[in-house]
PDB file of N, CA and C in Angstrom:
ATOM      1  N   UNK A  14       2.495   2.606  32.608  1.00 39.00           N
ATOM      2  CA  UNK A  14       3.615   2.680  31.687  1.00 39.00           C
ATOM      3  C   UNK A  14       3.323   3.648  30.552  1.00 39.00           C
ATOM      4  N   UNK A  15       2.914   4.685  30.529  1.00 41.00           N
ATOM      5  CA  UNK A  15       2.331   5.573  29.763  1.00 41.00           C
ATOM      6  C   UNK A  15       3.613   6.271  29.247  1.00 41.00           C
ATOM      7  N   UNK A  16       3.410   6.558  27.598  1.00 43.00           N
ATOM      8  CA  UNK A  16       4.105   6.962  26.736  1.00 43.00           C
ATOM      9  C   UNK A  16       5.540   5.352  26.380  1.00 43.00           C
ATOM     10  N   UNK A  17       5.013   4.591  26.704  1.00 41.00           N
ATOM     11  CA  UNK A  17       6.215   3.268  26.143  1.00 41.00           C
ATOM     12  C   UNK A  17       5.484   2.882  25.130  1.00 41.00           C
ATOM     13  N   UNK A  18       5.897   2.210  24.601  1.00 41.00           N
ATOM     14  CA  UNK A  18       5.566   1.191  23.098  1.00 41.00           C
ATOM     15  C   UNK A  18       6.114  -0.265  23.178  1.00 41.00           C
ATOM     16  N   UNK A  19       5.088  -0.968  22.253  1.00 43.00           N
ATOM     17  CA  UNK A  19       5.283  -2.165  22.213  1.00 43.00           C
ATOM     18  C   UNK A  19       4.790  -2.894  21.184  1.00 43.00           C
ATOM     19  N   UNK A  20       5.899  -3.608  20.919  1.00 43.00           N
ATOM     20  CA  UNK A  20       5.286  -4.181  18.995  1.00 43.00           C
ATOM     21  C   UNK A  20       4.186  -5.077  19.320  1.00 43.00           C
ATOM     22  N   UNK A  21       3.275  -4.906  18.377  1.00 42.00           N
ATOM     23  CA  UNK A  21       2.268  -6.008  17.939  1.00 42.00           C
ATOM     24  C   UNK A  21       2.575  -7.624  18.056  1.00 42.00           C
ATOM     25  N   UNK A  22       2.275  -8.460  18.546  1.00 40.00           N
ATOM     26  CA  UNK A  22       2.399  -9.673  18.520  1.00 40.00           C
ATOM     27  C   UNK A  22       1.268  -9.990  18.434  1.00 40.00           C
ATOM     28  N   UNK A  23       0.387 -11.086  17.296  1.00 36.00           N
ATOM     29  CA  UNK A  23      -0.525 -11.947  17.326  1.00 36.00           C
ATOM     30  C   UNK A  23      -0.264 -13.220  17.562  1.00 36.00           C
ATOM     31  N   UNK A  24       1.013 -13.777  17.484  1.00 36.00           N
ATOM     32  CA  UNK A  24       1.589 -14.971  18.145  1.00 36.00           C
ATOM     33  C   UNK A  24       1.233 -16.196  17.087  1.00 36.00           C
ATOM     34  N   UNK A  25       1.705 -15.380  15.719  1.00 34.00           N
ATOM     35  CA  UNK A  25       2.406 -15.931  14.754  1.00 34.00           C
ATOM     36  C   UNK A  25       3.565 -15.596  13.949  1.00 34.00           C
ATOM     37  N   UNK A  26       4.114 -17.099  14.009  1.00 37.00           N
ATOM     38  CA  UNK A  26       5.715 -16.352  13.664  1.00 37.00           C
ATOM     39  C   UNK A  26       5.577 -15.837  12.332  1.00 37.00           C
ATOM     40  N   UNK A  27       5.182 -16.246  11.481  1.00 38.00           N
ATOM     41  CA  UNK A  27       5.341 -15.336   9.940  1.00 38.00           C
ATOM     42  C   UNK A  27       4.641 -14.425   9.511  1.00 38.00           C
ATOM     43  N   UNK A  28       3.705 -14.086  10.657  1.00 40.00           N
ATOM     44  CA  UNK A  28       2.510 -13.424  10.209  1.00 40.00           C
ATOM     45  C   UNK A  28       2.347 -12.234  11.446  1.00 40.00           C
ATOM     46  N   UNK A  29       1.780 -11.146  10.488  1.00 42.00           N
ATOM     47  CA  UNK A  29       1.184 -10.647  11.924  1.00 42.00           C
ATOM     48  C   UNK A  29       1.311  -8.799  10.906  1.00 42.00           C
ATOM     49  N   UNK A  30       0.786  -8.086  12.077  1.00 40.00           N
ATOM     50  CA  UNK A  30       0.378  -6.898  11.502  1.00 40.00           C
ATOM     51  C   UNK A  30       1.358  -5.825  11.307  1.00 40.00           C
ATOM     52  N   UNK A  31       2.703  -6.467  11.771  1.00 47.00           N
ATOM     53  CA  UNK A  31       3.981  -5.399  11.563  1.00 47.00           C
ATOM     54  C   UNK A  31       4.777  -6.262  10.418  1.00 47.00           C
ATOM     55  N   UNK A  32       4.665  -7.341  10.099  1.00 47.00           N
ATOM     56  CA  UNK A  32       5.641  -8.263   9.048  1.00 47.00           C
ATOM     57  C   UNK A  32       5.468  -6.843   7.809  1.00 47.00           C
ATOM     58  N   UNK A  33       3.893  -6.522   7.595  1.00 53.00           N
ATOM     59  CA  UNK A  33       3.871  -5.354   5.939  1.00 53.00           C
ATOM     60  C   UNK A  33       4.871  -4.259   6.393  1.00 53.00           C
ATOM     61  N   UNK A  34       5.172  -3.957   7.203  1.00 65.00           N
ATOM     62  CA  UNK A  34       6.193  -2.507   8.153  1.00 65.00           C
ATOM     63  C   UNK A  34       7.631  -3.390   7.130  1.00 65.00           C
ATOM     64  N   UNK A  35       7.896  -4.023   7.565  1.00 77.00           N
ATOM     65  CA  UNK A  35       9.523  -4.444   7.650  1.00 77.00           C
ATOM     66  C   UNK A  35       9.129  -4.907   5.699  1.00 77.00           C
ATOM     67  N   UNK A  36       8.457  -5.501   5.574  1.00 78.00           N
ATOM     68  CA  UNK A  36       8.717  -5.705   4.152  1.00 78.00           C
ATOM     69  C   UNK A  36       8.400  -4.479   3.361  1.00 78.00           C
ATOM     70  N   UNK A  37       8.053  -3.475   3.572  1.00 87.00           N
ATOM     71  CA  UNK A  37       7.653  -2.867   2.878  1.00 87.00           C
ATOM     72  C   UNK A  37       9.521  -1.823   2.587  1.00 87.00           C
ATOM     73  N   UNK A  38      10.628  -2.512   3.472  1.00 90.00           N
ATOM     74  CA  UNK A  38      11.612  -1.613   3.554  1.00 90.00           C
ATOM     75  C   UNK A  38      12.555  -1.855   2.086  1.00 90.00           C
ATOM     76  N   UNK A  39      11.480  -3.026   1.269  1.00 91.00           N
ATOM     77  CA  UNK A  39      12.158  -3.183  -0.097  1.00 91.00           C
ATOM     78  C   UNK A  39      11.511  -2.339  -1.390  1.00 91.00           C
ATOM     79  N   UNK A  40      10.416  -1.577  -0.666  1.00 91.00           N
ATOM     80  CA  UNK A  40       9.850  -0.490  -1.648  1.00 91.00           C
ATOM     81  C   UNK A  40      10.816   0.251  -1.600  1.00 91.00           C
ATOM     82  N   UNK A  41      10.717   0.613  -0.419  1.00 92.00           N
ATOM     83  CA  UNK A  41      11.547   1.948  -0.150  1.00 92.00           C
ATOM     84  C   UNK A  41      12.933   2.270  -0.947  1.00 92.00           C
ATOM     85  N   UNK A  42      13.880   0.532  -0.600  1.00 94.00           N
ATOM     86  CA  UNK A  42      15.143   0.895  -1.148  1.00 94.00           C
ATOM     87  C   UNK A  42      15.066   0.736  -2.441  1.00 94.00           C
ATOM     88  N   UNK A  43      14.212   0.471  -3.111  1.00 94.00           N
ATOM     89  CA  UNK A  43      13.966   0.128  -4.901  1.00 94.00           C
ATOM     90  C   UNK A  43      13.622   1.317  -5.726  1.00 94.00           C
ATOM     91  N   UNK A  44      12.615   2.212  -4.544  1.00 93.00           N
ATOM     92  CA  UNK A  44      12.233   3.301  -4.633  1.00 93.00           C
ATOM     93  C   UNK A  44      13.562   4.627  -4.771  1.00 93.00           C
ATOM     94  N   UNK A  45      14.571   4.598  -3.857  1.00 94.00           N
ATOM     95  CA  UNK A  45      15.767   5.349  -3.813  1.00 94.00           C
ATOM     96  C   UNK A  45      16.896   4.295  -4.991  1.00 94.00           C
ATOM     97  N   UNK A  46      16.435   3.601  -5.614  1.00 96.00           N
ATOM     98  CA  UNK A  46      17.558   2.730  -6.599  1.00 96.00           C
ATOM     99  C   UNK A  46      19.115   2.392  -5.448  1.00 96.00           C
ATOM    100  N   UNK A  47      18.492   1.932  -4.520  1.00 96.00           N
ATOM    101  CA  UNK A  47      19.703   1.550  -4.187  1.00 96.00           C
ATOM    102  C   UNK A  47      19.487  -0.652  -4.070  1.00 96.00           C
ATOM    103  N   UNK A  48      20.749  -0.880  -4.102  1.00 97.00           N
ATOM    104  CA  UNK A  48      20.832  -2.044  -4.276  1.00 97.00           C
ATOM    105  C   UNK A  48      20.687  -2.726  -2.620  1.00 97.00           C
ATOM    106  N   UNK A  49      20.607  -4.187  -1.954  1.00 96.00           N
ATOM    107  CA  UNK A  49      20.669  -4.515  -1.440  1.00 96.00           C
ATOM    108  C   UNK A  49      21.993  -4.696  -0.736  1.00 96.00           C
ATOM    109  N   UNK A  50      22.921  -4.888  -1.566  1.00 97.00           N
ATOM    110  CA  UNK A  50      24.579  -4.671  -0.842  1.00 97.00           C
ATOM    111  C   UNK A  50      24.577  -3.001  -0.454  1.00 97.00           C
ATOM    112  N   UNK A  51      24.270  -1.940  -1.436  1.00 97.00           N
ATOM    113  CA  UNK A  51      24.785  -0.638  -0.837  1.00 97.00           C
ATOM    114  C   UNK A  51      23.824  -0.704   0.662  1.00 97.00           C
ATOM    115  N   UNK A  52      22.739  -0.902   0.622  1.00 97.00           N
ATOM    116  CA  UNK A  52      22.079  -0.480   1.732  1.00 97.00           C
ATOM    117  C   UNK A  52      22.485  -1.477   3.131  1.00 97.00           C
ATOM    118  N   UNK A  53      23.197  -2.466   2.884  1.00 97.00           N
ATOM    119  CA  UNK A  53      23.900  -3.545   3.735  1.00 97.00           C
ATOM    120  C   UNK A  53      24.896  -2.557   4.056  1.00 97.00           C
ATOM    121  N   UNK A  54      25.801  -2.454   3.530  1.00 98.00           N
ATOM    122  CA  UNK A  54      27.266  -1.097   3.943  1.00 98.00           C
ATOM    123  C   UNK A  54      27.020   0.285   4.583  1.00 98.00           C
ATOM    124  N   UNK A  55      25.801   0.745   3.609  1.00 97.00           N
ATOM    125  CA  UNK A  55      25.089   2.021   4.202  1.00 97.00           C
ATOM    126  C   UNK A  55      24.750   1.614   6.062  1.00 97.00           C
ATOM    127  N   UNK A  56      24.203   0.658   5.938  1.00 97.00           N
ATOM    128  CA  UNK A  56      23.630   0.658   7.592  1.00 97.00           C
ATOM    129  C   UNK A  56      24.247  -0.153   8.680  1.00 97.00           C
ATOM    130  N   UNK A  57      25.316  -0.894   7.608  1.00 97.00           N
ATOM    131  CA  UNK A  57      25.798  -1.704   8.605  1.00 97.00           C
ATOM    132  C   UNK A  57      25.250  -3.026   8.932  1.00 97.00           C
ATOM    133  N   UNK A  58      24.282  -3.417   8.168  1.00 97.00           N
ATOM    134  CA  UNK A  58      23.175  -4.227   8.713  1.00 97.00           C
ATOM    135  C   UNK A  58      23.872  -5.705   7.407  1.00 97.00           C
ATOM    136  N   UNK A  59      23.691  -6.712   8.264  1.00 97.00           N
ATOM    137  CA  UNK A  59      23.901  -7.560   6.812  1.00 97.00           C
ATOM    138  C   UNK A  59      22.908  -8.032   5.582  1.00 97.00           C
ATOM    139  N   UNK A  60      23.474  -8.636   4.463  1.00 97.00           N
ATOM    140  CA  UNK A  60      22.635  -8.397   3.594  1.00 97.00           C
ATOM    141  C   UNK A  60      21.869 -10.001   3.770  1.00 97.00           C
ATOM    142  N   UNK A  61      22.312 -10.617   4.325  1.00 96.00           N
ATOM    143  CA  UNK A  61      21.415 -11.630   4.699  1.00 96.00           C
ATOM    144  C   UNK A  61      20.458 -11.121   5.580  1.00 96.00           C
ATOM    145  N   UNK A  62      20.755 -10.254   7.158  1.00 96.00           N
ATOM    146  CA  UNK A  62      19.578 -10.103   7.812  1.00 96.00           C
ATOM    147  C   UNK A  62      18.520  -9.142   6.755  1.00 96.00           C
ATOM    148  N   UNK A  63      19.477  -8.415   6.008  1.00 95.00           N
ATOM    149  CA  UNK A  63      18.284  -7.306   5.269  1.00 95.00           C
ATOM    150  C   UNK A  63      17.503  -8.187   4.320  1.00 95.00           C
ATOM    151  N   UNK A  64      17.263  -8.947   3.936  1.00 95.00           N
ATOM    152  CA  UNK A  64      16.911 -10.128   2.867  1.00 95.00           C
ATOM    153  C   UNK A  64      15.508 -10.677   3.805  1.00 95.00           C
ATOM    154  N   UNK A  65      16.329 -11.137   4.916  1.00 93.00           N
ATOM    155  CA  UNK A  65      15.159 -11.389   5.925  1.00 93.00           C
ATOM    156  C   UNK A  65      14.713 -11.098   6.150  1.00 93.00           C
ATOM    157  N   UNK A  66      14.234  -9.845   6.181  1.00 92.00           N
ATOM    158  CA  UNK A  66      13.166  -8.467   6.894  1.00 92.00           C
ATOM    159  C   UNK A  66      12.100  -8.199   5.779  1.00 92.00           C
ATOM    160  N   UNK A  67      13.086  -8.207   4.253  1.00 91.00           N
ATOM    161  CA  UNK A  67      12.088  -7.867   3.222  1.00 91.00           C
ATOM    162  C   UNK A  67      11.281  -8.854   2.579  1.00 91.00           C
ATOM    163  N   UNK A  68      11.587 -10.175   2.966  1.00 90.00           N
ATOM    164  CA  UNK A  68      10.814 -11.093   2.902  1.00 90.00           C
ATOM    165  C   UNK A  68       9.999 -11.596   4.013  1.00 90.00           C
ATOM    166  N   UNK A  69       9.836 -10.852   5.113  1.00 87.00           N
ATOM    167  CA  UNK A  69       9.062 -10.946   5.758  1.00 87.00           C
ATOM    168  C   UNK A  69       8.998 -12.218   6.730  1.00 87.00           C
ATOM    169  N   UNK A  70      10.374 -12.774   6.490  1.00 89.00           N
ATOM    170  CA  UNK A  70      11.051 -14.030   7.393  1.00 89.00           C
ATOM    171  C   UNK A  70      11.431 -13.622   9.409  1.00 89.00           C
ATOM    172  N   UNK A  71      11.761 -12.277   8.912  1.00 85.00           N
ATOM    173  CA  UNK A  71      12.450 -11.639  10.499  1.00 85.00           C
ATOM    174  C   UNK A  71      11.254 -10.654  11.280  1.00 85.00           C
ATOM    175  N   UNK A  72      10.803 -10.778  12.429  1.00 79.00           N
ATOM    176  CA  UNK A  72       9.199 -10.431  12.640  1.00 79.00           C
ATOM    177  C   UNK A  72       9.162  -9.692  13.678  1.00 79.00           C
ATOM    178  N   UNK A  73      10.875  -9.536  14.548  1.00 83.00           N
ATOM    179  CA  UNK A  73      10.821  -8.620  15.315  1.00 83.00           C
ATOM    180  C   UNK A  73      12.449  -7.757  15.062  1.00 83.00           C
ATOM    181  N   UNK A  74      12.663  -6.901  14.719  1.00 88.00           N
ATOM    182  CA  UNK A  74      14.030  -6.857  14.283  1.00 88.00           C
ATOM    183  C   UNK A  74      13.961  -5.550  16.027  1.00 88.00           C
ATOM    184  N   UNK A  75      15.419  -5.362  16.080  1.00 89.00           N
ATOM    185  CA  UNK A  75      15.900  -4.567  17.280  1.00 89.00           C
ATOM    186  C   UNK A  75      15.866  -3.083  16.663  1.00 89.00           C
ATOM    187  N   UNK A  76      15.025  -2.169  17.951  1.00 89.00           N
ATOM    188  CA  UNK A  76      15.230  -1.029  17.411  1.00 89.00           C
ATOM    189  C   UNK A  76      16.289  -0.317  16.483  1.00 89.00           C
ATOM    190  N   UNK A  77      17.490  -0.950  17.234  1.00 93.00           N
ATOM    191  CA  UNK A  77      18.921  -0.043  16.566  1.00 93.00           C
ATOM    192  C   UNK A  77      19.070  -0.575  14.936  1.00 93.00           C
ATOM    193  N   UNK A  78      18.699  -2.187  14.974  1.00 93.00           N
ATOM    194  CA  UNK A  78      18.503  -2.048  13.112  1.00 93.00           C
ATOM    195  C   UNK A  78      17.311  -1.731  12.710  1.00 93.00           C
ATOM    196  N   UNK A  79      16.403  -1.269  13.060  1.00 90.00           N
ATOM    197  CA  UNK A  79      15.657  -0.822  12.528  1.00 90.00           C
ATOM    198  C   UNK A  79      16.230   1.137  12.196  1.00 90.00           C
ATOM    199  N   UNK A  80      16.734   1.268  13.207  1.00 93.00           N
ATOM    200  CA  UNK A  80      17.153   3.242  13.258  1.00 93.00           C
ATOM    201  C   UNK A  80      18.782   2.563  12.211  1.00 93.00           C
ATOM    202  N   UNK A  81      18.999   1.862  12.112  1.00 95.00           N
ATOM    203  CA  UNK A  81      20.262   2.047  11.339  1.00 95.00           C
ATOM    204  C   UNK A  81      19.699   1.890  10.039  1.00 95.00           C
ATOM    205  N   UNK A  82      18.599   1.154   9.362  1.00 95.00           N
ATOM    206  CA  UNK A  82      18.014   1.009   8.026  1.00 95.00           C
ATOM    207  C   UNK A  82      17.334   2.477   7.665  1.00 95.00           C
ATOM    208  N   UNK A  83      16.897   2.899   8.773  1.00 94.00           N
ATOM    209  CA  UNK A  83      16.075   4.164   8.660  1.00 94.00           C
ATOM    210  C   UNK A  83      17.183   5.060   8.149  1.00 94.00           C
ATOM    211  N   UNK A  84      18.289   5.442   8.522  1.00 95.00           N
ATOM    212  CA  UNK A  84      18.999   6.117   8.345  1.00 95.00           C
ATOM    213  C   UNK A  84      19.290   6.009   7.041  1.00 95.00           C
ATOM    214  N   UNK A  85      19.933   5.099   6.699  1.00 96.00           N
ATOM    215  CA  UNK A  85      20.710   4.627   5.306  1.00 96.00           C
ATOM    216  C   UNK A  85      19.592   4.911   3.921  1.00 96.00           C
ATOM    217  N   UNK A  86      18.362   4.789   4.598  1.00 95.00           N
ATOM    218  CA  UNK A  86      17.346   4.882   3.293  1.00 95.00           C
ATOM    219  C   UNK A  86      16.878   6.850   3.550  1.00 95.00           C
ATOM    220  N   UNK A  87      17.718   7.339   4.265  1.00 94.00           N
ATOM    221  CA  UNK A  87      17.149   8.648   4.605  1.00 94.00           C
ATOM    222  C   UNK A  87      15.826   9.050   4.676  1.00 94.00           C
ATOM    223  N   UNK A  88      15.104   8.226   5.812  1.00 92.00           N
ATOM    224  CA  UNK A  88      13.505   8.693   6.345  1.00 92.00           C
ATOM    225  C   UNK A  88      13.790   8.330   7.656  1.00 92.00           C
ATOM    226  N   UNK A  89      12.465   8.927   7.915  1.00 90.00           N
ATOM    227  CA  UNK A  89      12.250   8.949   9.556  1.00 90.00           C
ATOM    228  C   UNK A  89      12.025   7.651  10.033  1.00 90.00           C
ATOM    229  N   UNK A  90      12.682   7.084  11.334  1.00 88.00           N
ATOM    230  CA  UNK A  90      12.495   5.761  11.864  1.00 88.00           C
ATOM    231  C   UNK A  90      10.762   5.622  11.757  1.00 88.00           C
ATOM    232  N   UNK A  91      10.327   6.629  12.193  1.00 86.00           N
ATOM    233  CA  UNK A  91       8.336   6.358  12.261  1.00 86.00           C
ATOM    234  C   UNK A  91       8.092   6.118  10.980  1.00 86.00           C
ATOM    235  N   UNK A  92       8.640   6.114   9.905  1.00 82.00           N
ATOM    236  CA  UNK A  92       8.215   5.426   8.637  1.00 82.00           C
ATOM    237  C   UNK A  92       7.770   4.124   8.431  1.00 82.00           C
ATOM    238  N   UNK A  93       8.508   3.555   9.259  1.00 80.00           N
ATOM    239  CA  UNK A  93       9.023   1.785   9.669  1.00 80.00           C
ATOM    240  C   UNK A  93       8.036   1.452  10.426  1.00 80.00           C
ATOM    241  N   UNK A  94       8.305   1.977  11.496  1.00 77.00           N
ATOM    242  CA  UNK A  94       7.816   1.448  12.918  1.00 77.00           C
ATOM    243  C   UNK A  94       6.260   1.941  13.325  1.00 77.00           C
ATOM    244  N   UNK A  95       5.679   3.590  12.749  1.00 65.00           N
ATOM    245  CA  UNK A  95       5.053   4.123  12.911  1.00 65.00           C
ATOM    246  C   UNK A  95       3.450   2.726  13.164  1.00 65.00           C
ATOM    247  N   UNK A  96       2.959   2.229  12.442  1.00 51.00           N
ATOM    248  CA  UNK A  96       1.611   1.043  12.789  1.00 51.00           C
ATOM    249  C   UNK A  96       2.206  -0.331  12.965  1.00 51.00           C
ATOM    250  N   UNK A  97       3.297   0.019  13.506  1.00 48.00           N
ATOM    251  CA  UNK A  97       3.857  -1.405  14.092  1.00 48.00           C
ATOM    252  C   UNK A  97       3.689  -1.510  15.556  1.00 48.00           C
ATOM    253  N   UNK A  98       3.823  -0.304  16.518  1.00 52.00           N
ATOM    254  CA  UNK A  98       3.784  -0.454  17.594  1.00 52.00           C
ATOM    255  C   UNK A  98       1.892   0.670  18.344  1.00 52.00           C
ATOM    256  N   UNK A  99       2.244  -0.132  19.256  1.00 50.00           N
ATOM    257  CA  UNK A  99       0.781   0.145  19.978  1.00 50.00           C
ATOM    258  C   UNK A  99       1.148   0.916  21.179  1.00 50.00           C
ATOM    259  N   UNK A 100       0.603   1.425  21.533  1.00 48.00           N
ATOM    260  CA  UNK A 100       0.744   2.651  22.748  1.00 48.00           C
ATOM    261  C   UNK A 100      -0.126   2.051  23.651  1.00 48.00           C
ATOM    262  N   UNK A 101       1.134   1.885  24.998  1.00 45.00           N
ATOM    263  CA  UNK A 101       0.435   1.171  26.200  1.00 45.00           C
ATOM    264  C   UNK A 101      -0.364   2.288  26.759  1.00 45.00           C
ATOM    265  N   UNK A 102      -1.838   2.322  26.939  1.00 45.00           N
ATOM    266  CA  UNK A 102      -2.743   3.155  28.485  1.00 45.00           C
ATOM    267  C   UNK A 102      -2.177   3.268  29.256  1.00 45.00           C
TER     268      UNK A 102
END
């Protein structure tokens, strides 16, 4: 299966080595001064699931919200995802 990816699981739900990836997406938007509602509208994403991610409650989110947050905060999806996923041999 060479060149696929696959998130990290240590096979804890609140924990694990991609939870700092997804929380860290409240630097980012604090960093661009945007609020938690604009970046909910910006991506489409709700502001409850976005709440969940930056608290580190939501541990596998779906590529497409992850590329729709990426967007809205204008960086590259590998910002996010980049030491979240492991490259299968």
């Amino acid at each position: 299966m060479n060149g696929y990816f696959r998130m990290k699981d240590d096979g804890m739900s609140n924990q694990g080595s991609h939870l700092a990836n997804w929380k860290k997406i409240k630097k980012l938007r604090m960093d661009r001064q945007i609020s938690l509602s604009s970046l909910s509208r910006k991506s489409g994403v709700s502001k409850a699931y976005l709440s969940l991610l930056e608290r580190g409650k939501v541990n596998n989110p779906s590529l497409r919200i992850v590329l729709k947050i990426a967007e809205a905060l204008e960086i590259d999806i590998n910002k996010l995802v980049k030491s979240s996923c492991t490259k299968y041999k």
